[in-house]
Every structure is written in structure tokens, then in C-alpha cells.
């Protein structure tokens, strides 16, 4: 008599998605009735019509730009080509795309070659990243955001024409585009906000809406990418490239239609002197930049390791349904930001970040320490993304407090150097030499997050200079 072994594929229940949907809805729509400050953000109608119009255009452009990054990748498609011991997926902010590994696998590219492509992408970000940040400060943020869209357009055209992996060229372009995305749009927003002399409330509103809408657009991008992929990865890559081309053109048109940006007049010599005095010469900026780098490093490690951690020991999991849970947690976490800024918390921003970073570090410590059940891992990972969704607008707010707008792009890109270097080191040690384990990378992320908590604590102790003294170059 034969024994029939039934396989079980774990996937989140529909109640999980209902929870995130209802919680996010209640957090947003109950805010006006419970907030101590009734004039915050979305519920403040005192902003000028010109800035309100720019804000709508900006959020639309940012949402399009975030969504089209995902059209090159699909977590479902990737999972079909997943190695249980080593899985290189989308790292962060468009540096690699969803079809990355599945596209390369469909062309017979080995795992070692995939690692080398990722290393090339991070190396290009490591070398050219600071230059792009400085360039955005010198030529204007609107122009650098146009470059972001052009890079995506070029990659889409290349994929449609060559119909080959083109990993070296594509990965370099996407790496640079992801780097621009991390500072270009935010700097464009704050410069326009300062130019129109708007209140900080409207800027705080846009910070959390950027995180919220980016997560929502990534979920929509996943749905569209999986639908285009169907059962054929190669045809899905071609269709996704076409969709990315279309969205790139729409984003370029939207950017061009916004208000004209004046040509920058600050000479490079004056910019260098100001950057040295107000960024490199200020320990508070170093603390803030280190905290940013630690979050970037831990997030990259998460995207590299979350899938192999969940499917350890041959466990079958529907990864395509788990990914939206992470983004839903991120959306929910971002909605907490207006509550903190409206006077609901007795803690300063720096105090909140100290505790949040410590919680994130504990999450990684638990994952690195021992084997966990799938449900426990999902809860921990959702907890990480929920707090990360809150950290992102909090860090953007701190950058507004401490960093001159004229130097913001250079400061953000400079802070990414240690993170990119650390990720590159881990990729080489894990992918080529196999000298470190996944748990070691998780432990390193935990240490970096504890370090970030300490940096924010030191930042709070150093205090803050008056805002008006910082932005007069």
C-alpha cells in the first residue's frame, strides 16, 4: 500500500490583508478627529494654490517613478528560480529589478554571474553616487529627476531592441537610477517648498505620503508585472519593458510640465567650501548620515535574505502573497508619522528614532539567533517594515532640520557610500568565497541598527542650530 504525502504551501490568509487595509484606513481618516493640531498636512487648506498644485504633480510623478521600477521585476517570477541556500533578489530602490534573476535564469546565466552583475551595480553606485548627488545640487533637482526617467527609458529601449539579458549595461543604469531616486525627488520637494515659503506642515505631509504612495505603487507594480509575465518569463520581460517605456515617457512629460527651474548659479568652488563647512565639518551630519546608511544596509540585507530564510528546510511558501504584506506594513507605519508630528507623542523625533532603531535591531537579532516558524518570521518582517515606513519620513524631517537644502543631494549620496561598500563586501564574501552565513549577515544588520540608535542619541545630545542660519550660503 502506497503512502501519499500531501504537500502544503503556506500563504497568508485573507484576514491579514483585511487587517492592513482597515488599519491604514482608520489611521488616516480618524486622524483629523483626534489630532491635537487640526492644521496638519492633508487637512490644512492654508497652503498656497501654487504649492498645492506642485504637490499634486510631484506626488503623481513620484508614484509613477516608483511603480515603473517594479515593472522590471516580479517576486513571483523570481521565486520560480530560487536557490534555497542563496537568493539574490531586488535589493533596494530600483538597484535591481524584479525580473532580474528570473530573466537571467531564463537565458541560462549562472548564479555566480548574477552575483557579479549585482556587484557591478553596487560598485557603480559606490563610485558614481557621490558625483550624482553633487551634480543634482549644481544643475537642479528637476533635471536630475529627468535623468532618472531617461535612464529607465534607455533600459526599456535596450531590452526591447536586444532581447537579451544585457545585465552589465542594464544593471549599471538601474543602479544609478535607484541612487537618484533616493535623493533627487526629496531634494526637489524641499527646494520647491522653501522657494514658495510654505509652512513645515505641508512638507511633513508630503514626506509620509511619499512613503505611503511608493509602497502602494509597488504593490500595483507587482500585480501588473505578474500579470504581464503570465507563464513565460521572456515575453513578460518584453511586455514589462514596454510598460516601463510608456510610464517613463508619461513621467518625463509630467516633470517637464511643472514650473521651470532656475539655472543654478553657485560655482563649484563655493559649493565645495559650503559642503565642507556645513556637511563634512559638522558631527551632527555625520551621525545622521551614519543612521541613514545603517537603515539602507539592513534593508538591503533583508531583501537579499528574506526569501531563503522563510523557505529554509524546504518549506513551501507562496512568496508572491507575502511581499504585499511587507508593503502593507510599510504603508501602515507611514501613517503613524502625522500622529507623531501633530503632538500625539511626548517624545522628540530623535527620541522616537532611538527606540525605533533599537526595535529594528532586536527584530534582526531574533531572526539571526535561531530557526523560526514561518508565521513568526512573517510577523517579525512585517514589524520591521512597519517601523521602517515610520523611520523614512522621520529621517527626511531630520534632514530638513539639519542639512542645508542646497547641499541635501550631496549629503544623502555621500551617506550611502558606507552602506554600498558594506553590501558589496557581503555579496563578495557570501557569493564568491562563501565565508559568511546568512545568519552572520543578519547579525551584522542588527549591529548596524544598534549603532544607528546610538548615533541618533548622540545627535540629540548635540542639539540643533537655528534653521535660518543654515540655509544662507
Coordinates of C-alpha atoms in Angstrom, one line a residue:
X1 CA 0.0 0.0 0.0
X2 CA 1.5 3.3 -1.1
X3 CA 1.8 6.3 1.1
X4 CA 0.6 9.6 -0.3
X5 CA 2.4 12.7 1.1
X6 CA 0.4 15.8 0.6
X7 CA 2.4 19.0 0.1
X8 CA 1.4 22.1 1.9
X9 CA 2.1 25.6 0.6
X10 CA 2.0 28.2 3.3
X11 CA 0.4 31.5 2.4
X12 CA -1.1 34.4 4.5
X13 CA -4.9 34.3 5.0
X14 CA -7.1 37.0 3.6
X15 CA -7.7 38.3 7.1
X16 CA -4.1 39.6 7.1
X17 CA -4.7 41.8 4.1
X18 CA -8.0 43.0 5.6
X19 CA -6.2 44.0 8.8
X20 CA -3.7 46.1 6.9
X21 CA -6.4 47.7 4.8
X22 CA -8.6 48.6 7.7
X23 CA -5.8 49.7 10.0
X24 CA -4.4 52.0 7.4
X25 CA -7.9 53.4 6.6
X26 CA -8.6 54.1 10.2
X27 CA -5.2 55.6 10.9
X28 CA -5.7 58.1 8.0
X29 CA -9.4 59.0 8.5
X30 CA -9.5 59.2 12.3
X31 CA -6.5 61.5 12.4
X32 CA -8.4 64.8 11.9
X33 CA -10.7 64.0 14.9
X34 CA -8.1 63.0 17.4
X35 CA -5.1 65.1 16.4
X36 CA -4.2 67.9 18.8
X37 CA -3.1 70.0 15.8
X38 CA -6.0 70.3 13.4
X39 CA -4.0 72.1 10.7
X40 CA -1.5 69.4 9.8
X41 CA -0.8 68.3 6.3
X42 CA -3.6 66.9 4.3
X43 CA -6.2 68.6 6.4
X44 CA -4.6 72.0 6.2
X45 CA -6.1 74.2 3.5
X46 CA -4.0 77.2 4.2
X47 CA -1.2 76.3 1.8
X48 CA -0.9 78.4 -1.4
X49 CA -2.6 77.2 -4.5
X50 CA 0.7 77.1 -6.4
X51 CA 2.4 74.8 -3.9
X52 CA -0.7 72.6 -3.7
X53 CA -0.7 72.3 -7.4
X54 CA 3.0 71.4 -7.4
X55 CA 2.5 69.0 -4.6
X56 CA -0.2 67.1 -6.6
X57 CA 2.1 67.0 -9.6
X58 CA 5.0 65.9 -7.6
X59 CA 3.2 63.0 -5.8
X60 CA 1.9 61.8 -9.2
X61 CA 5.4 61.9 -10.7
X62 CA 6.8 60.1 -7.7
X63 CA 4.2 57.4 -7.7
X64 CA 4.8 56.8 -11.4
X65 CA 8.5 56.7 -10.9
X66 CA 8.2 54.2 -8.0
X67 CA 5.8 52.0 -9.9
X68 CA 7.8 51.6 -13.1
X69 CA 10.8 50.5 -11.1
X70 CA 8.9 47.3 -10.2
X71 CA 7.9 46.5 -13.8
X72 CA 11.4 45.1 -14.4
X73 CA 10.9 42.6 -11.6
X74 CA 8.3 40.2 -10.2
X75 CA 8.8 38.4 -6.9
X76 CA 6.6 35.5 -8.1
X77 CA 8.7 35.1 -11.2
X78 CA 11.9 35.3 -9.1
X79 CA 10.7 32.7 -6.7
X80 CA 10.3 30.1 -9.5
X81 CA 14.1 30.2 -10.0
X82 CA 15.0 30.5 -6.3
X83 CA 18.0 28.7 -4.8
X84 CA 17.2 27.7 -1.2
X85 CA 20.7 28.5 0.1
X86 CA 21.4 31.7 -1.8
X87 CA 18.9 34.1 -3.2
X88 CA 19.8 37.4 -4.7
X89 CA 16.6 39.4 -5.2
X90 CA 15.8 43.1 -5.6
X91 CA 17.9 44.9 -3.1
X92 CA 16.6 48.4 -2.7
X93 CA 15.3 51.5 -4.5
X94 CA 15.5 50.1 -8.0
X95 CA 19.1 48.9 -7.9
X96 CA 18.0 45.5 -9.2
X97 CA 14.6 44.8 -10.7
X98 CA 12.1 42.1 -10.2
X99 CA 12.7 40.2 -13.3
X100 CA 16.5 40.3 -12.5
X101 CA 17.3 36.8 -11.6
X102 CA 14.4 35.1 -13.4
X103 CA 15.3 36.9 -16.6
X104 CA 18.9 35.9 -16.3
X105 CA 18.0 32.3 -15.4
X106 CA 15.8 32.1 -18.5
X107 CA 18.8 32.8 -20.5
X108 CA 21.0 30.3 -18.7
X109 CA 23.0 32.8 -16.7
X110 CA 24.6 31.1 -13.6
X111 CA 24.2 32.2 -10.0
X112 CA 27.9 33.3 -10.0
X113 CA 27.3 35.6 -12.9
X114 CA 24.2 37.0 -11.2
X115 CA 26.3 37.9 -8.2
X116 CA 28.9 39.6 -10.4
X117 CA 26.1 41.7 -12.0
X118 CA 24.9 42.8 -8.6
X119 CA 28.5 43.6 -7.6
X120 CA 28.8 45.7 -10.7
X121 CA 25.7 47.6 -9.9
X122 CA 26.8 48.4 -6.3
X123 CA 30.3 49.3 -7.5
X124 CA 28.9 51.8 -9.9
X125 CA 26.7 53.3 -7.1
X126 CA 29.7 53.3 -4.8
X127 CA 31.9 55.2 -7.3
X128 CA 29.4 57.4 -9.2
X129 CA 26.9 58.0 -6.4
X130 CA 28.6 61.0 -4.7
X131 CA 29.1 62.6 -8.1
X132 CA 25.4 62.4 -8.9
X133 CA 24.5 63.9 -5.6
X134 CA 26.7 66.9 -6.1
X135 CA 25.5 67.2 -9.7
X136 CA 21.9 67.4 -8.6
X137 CA 22.8 70.3 -6.2
X138 CA 24.6 72.1 -9.0
X139 CA 22.3 71.7 -12.0
X140 CA 19.0 71.4 -10.2
X141 CA 16.8 68.6 -8.8
X142 CA 14.3 68.7 -11.6
X143 CA 16.9 68.0 -14.2
X144 CA 18.3 65.1 -12.1
X145 CA 14.8 63.6 -11.8
X146 CA 14.6 63.8 -15.6
X147 CA 17.8 61.9 -15.8
X148 CA 16.2 59.2 -13.6
X149 CA 13.4 58.8 -16.1
X150 CA 15.7 58.8 -19.0
X151 CA 17.8 56.0 -17.5
X152 CA 14.7 53.9 -17.2
X153 CA 13.7 54.8 -20.7
X154 CA 17.1 53.7 -22.1
X155 CA 17.0 50.4 -20.2
X156 CA 13.5 49.7 -21.6
X157 CA 14.6 50.5 -25.2
X158 CA 17.7 48.4 -24.8
X159 CA 15.7 45.4 -23.6
X160 CA 13.1 45.8 -26.4
X161 CA 15.9 46.1 -29.1
X162 CA 18.4 43.5 -27.9
X163 CA 16.0 40.9 -26.3
X164 CA 19.0 39.7 -24.3
X165 CA 19.9 39.9 -20.6
X166 CA 22.2 43.0 -21.1
X167 CA 22.8 42.7 -17.4
X168 CA 26.0 44.7 -17.3
X169 CA 24.6 47.8 -19.0
X170 CA 21.1 47.5 -17.5
X171 CA 22.3 46.9 -14.0
X172 CA 24.6 50.0 -14.1
X173 CA 21.7 52.2 -15.4
X174 CA 19.3 50.8 -12.9
X175 CA 21.8 51.2 -10.1
X176 CA 22.3 54.9 -10.9
X177 CA 18.6 55.4 -11.4
X178 CA 17.9 53.9 -7.9
X179 CA 20.5 56.1 -6.4
X180 CA 18.9 59.2 -8.0
X181 CA 15.5 58.1 -6.7
X182 CA 16.9 58.1 -3.1
X183 CA 17.7 61.8 -3.1
X184 CA 16.5 63.5 -6.3
X185 CA 12.8 63.7 -5.6
X186 CA 13.1 64.5 -1.9
X187 CA 15.5 67.3 -2.6
X188 CA 13.3 68.7 -5.4
X189 CA 10.4 68.8 -3.0
X190 CA 12.2 70.6 -0.2
X191 CA 13.8 73.2 -2.5
X192 CA 10.4 74.0 -4.0
X193 CA 8.9 74.2 -0.6
X194 CA 11.5 76.6 0.6
X195 CA 11.2 78.7 -2.6
X196 CA 7.5 79.2 -2.0
X197 CA 8.0 79.9 1.7
X198 CA 5.4 77.3 2.9
X199 CA 4.9 76.0 6.4
X200 CA 6.6 72.9 7.6
X201 CA 3.3 71.1 8.0
X202 CA 2.8 70.8 4.2
X203 CA 6.3 69.4 3.9
X204 CA 5.8 66.9 6.6
X205 CA 2.6 65.8 4.9
X206 CA 4.4 65.1 1.7
X207 CA 7.1 63.1 3.4
X208 CA 4.8 60.5 4.7
X209 CA 2.7 60.5 1.6
X210 CA 5.8 59.7 -0.5
X211 CA 6.4 56.6 1.6
X212 CA 2.8 55.6 1.5
X213 CA 2.3 56.1 -2.2
X214 CA 5.6 54.5 -3.1
X215 CA 4.5 51.3 -1.2
X216 CA 1.1 51.4 -2.9
X217 CA 2.6 51.8 -6.3
X218 CA 5.0 48.9 -5.7
X219 CA 2.0 46.7 -4.9
X220 CA 0.3 47.8 -8.1
X221 CA 3.6 47.3 -10.0
X222 CA 3.8 43.7 -8.7
X223 CA 0.3 43.0 -9.8
X224 CA 1.0 44.4 -13.3
X225 CA 4.3 42.7 -13.6
X226 CA 2.9 39.3 -12.6
X227 CA 0.0 39.7 -15.0
X228 CA 2.4 40.6 -17.8
X229 CA 4.7 37.7 -17.0
X230 CA 2.0 35.0 -17.2
X231 CA 3.7 31.7 -17.8
X232 CA 6.5 33.0 -20.0
X233 CA 9.3 34.9 -18.4
X234 CA 10.9 36.2 -21.6
X235 CA 7.6 37.5 -23.0
X236 CA 6.9 39.0 -19.6
X237 CA 10.2 40.8 -19.7
X238 CA 9.5 42.3 -23.1
X239 CA 6.0 43.4 -22.1
X240 CA 7.2 44.9 -18.8
X241 CA 9.9 46.8 -20.7
X242 CA 7.2 48.3 -23.0
X243 CA 5.1 49.3 -19.9
X244 CA 8.2 50.8 -18.3
X245 CA 8.9 52.8 -21.5
X246 CA 5.3 54.1 -21.5
X247 CA 5.5 55.1 -17.8
X248 CA 8.9 56.7 -18.4
X249 CA 7.5 58.9 -21.2
X250 CA 4.5 59.9 -19.0
X251 CA 6.8 60.8 -16.1
X252 CA 9.1 62.9 -18.4
X253 CA 6.1 64.8 -19.7
X254 CA 4.8 65.4 -16.2
X255 CA 8.2 66.7 -15.0
X256 CA 8.6 69.0 -18.0
X257 CA 5.1 70.4 -17.4
X258 CA 5.9 71.5 -13.8
X259 CA 7.2 75.0 -13.1
X260 CA 10.5 75.9 -14.7
X261 CA 13.5 75.6 -12.5
X262 CA 16.1 78.4 -12.5
X263 CA 19.6 77.6 -13.6
X264 CA 21.9 77.1 -10.6
X265 CA 24.4 80.0 -10.1
X266 CA 26.5 78.6 -7.2
X267 CA 30.1 78.0 -8.5
X268 CA 31.7 74.6 -7.8
X269 CA 34.3 76.3 -5.7
X270 CA 31.8 77.9 -3.4
X271 CA 29.7 74.7 -3.3
X272 CA 32.8 72.8 -2.2
X273 CA 33.6 75.3 0.6
X274 CA 30.0 75.2 1.8
X275 CA 29.8 71.4 1.7
X276 CA 33.0 71.1 3.7
X277 CA 31.8 73.7 6.3
X278 CA 28.2 72.6 6.7
X279 CA 28.3 68.8 6.0
X280 CA 31.8 67.4 6.4
X281 CA 32.6 69.8 9.2
X282 CA 29.5 69.1 11.3
X283 CA 29.5 66.0 13.6
X284 CA 25.7 66.0 13.7
X285 CA 25.5 65.5 9.9
X286 CA 27.9 62.5 10.3
X287 CA 25.6 61.0 13.0
X288 CA 22.6 61.5 10.8
X289 CA 24.3 60.1 7.7
X290 CA 25.5 57.0 9.6
X291 CA 22.0 56.3 10.7
X292 CA 20.7 56.6 7.2
X293 CA 23.5 54.2 5.9
X294 CA 22.7 51.7 8.6
X295 CA 19.0 51.6 7.6
X296 CA 19.9 51.2 3.9
X297 CA 22.3 48.4 4.7
X298 CA 19.8 46.5 6.8
X299 CA 17.1 46.9 4.3
X300 CA 19.3 45.6 1.5
X301 CA 20.2 42.6 3.6
X302 CA 16.6 42.0 4.3
X303 CA 15.7 41.9 0.6
X304 CA 18.6 39.5 -0.1
X305 CA 17.8 37.1 2.7
X306 CA 14.0 37.2 3.4
X307 CA 13.1 34.5 0.9
X308 CA 15.7 31.9 1.7
X309 CA 15.1 32.5 5.4
X310 CA 11.4 31.8 5.0
X311 CA 11.8 28.7 2.8
X312 CA 14.6 27.2 4.9
X313 CA 14.5 23.4 5.2
X314 CA 12.5 23.0 2.1
X315 CA 9.3 24.8 3.3
X316 CA 6.9 25.7 0.5
X317 CA 5.7 29.2 0.7
X318 CA 3.7 31.5 -1.7
X319 CA 6.2 34.4 -1.7
X320 CA 4.1 36.4 -4.1
X321 CA 1.4 36.8 -1.4
X322 CA 3.9 37.6 1.4
X323 CA 5.5 40.5 -0.4
X324 CA 2.4 42.7 -0.3
X325 CA 2.2 42.1 3.5
X326 CA 5.6 43.8 3.8
X327 CA 4.4 46.8 1.7
X328 CA 1.1 46.9 3.6
X329 CA 3.1 47.1 6.9
X330 CA 5.2 49.9 5.4
X331 CA 2.1 51.9 4.4
X332 CA 0.6 51.4 7.9
X333 CA 3.8 52.6 9.5
X334 CA 4.0 55.7 7.4
X335 CA 0.5 56.8 8.5
X336 CA 1.8 57.0 12.1
X337 CA 4.1 59.9 11.2
X338 CA 1.4 62.6 11.1
X339 CA 0.2 61.4 14.6
X340 CA 3.7 62.0 16.0
X341 CA 4.1 65.4 14.3
X342 CA 0.7 66.6 15.5
X343 CA 1.6 66.5 19.2
X344 CA 0.3 63.0 20.0
X345 CA 3.7 61.9 21.2
X346 CA 5.6 63.3 24.2
X347 CA 8.9 62.4 22.7
X348 CA 11.1 64.3 20.3
X349 CA 11.8 63.0 16.9
X350 CA 15.3 61.9 17.9
X351 CA 13.9 60.0 20.9
X352 CA 11.4 58.2 18.7
X353 CA 14.2 57.2 16.3
X354 CA 16.4 55.9 19.1
X355 CA 13.7 53.5 20.2
X356 CA 12.6 52.5 16.7
X357 CA 16.2 51.7 15.6
X358 CA 16.6 49.6 18.7
X359 CA 13.4 47.7 18.0
X360 CA 14.5 47.0 14.4
X361 CA 17.9 45.7 15.7
X362 CA 16.1 43.3 18.1
X363 CA 14.0 42.0 15.2
X364 CA 17.1 41.2 13.2
X365 CA 18.7 39.6 16.3
X366 CA 15.8 37.3 16.8
X367 CA 15.9 36.2 13.1
X368 CA 19.7 35.7 13.2
X369 CA 19.7 33.8 16.5
X370 CA 17.6 30.8 15.8
X371 CA 15.3 29.0 13.4
X372 CA 11.7 30.4 13.5
X373 CA 8.4 29.2 12.2
X374 CA 7.0 30.8 9.1
X375 CA 4.3 32.8 10.9
X376 CA 6.8 34.1 13.4
X377 CA 9.1 35.2 10.6
X378 CA 6.3 37.0 8.8
X379 CA 5.3 38.9 11.9
X380 CA 8.9 39.9 12.6
X381 CA 9.4 41.0 9.0
X382 CA 6.2 42.9 8.9
X383 CA 7.2 44.6 12.2
X384 CA 10.5 45.6 10.5
X385 CA 8.7 47.2 7.5
X386 CA 6.1 48.9 9.6
X387 CA 8.8 50.7 11.7
X388 CA 10.8 51.3 8.5
X389 CA 7.8 53.0 7.0
X390 CA 7.8 55.4 10.0
X391 CA 11.6 55.9 10.0
X392 CA 11.8 57.1 6.4
X393 CA 9.7 60.3 6.9
X394 CA 11.3 60.9 10.3
X395 CA 14.7 60.8 8.7
X396 CA 13.5 63.1 5.9
X397 CA 12.3 65.5 8.6
X398 CA 15.6 65.4 10.4
X399 CA 17.4 66.2 7.2
X400 CA 15.3 69.2 6.8
X401 CA 16.2 70.3 10.3
X402 CA 20.0 69.8 10.0
X403 CA 21.0 69.8 6.3
X404 CA 21.0 72.8 4.1
X405 CA 18.7 72.3 1.1
X406 CA 21.4 73.5 -1.3
X407 CA 23.6 70.6 -0.1
X408 CA 21.0 67.9 0.5
X409 CA 21.6 65.8 -2.6
X410 CA 25.3 65.6 -2.0
X411 CA 24.8 64.7 1.7
X412 CA 22.4 61.9 1.0
X413 CA 24.5 60.4 -1.7
X414 CA 27.6 60.7 0.4
X415 CA 25.9 58.8 3.3
X416 CA 25.2 55.9 1.0
X417 CA 28.9 55.2 0.4
X418 CA 29.4 53.0 3.6
X419 CA 26.1 51.2 3.0
X420 CA 27.0 50.3 -0.6
X421 CA 30.5 49.3 0.4
X422 CA 29.2 47.0 3.2
X423 CA 26.6 45.4 0.9
X424 CA 29.3 44.9 -1.8
X425 CA 31.5 43.2 0.8
X426 CA 28.7 40.9 1.9
X427 CA 27.9 39.9 -1.7
X428 CA 31.5 39.0 -2.4
X429 CA 32.0 37.1 0.9
X430 CA 28.7 35.2 0.5
X431 CA 28.5 34.8 -3.2
X432 CA 32.1 34.1 -4.2
X433 CA 34.0 33.0 -1.1
X434 CA 31.1 31.5 0.9
X435 CA 32.9 32.7 4.0
X436 CA 29.9 34.1 5.9
X437 CA 26.4 32.6 6.5
X438 CA 23.0 34.2 6.2
X439 CA 22.7 34.5 10.0
X440 CA 26.0 36.4 10.0
X441 CA 24.6 39.0 7.6
X442 CA 21.5 39.3 9.8
X443 CA 23.7 39.8 12.8
X444 CA 25.7 42.5 11.1
X445 CA 22.4 44.2 10.2
X446 CA 21.4 44.1 13.9
X447 CA 24.7 45.6 15.0
X448 CA 24.4 48.3 12.4
X449 CA 20.9 49.2 13.6
X450 CA 22.0 49.3 17.2
X451 CA 24.8 51.6 16.0
X452 CA 22.3 53.8 14.3
X453 CA 20.3 54.1 17.5
X454 CA 23.4 55.3 19.3
X455 CA 24.1 57.8 16.5
X456 CA 20.6 59.3 16.8
X457 CA 21.1 59.5 20.6
X458 CA 24.4 61.4 20.1
X459 CA 22.6 63.6 17.5
X460 CA 20.0 64.6 20.1
X461 CA 22.7 65.5 22.7
X462 CA 24.4 67.8 20.3
X463 CA 21.3 69.8 19.7
X464 CA 20.4 71.8 16.6
X465 CA 21.4 75.2 15.2
X466 CA 18.7 77.7 14.1
X467 CA 17.3 76.8 10.7
X468 CA 17.7 80.3 9.2
X469 CA 21.5 80.2 9.9
X470 CA 22.0 77.1 7.9
X471 CA 20.4 77.8 4.5
X472 CA 22.1 81.1 3.7
X473 CA 25.0 80.1 1.5

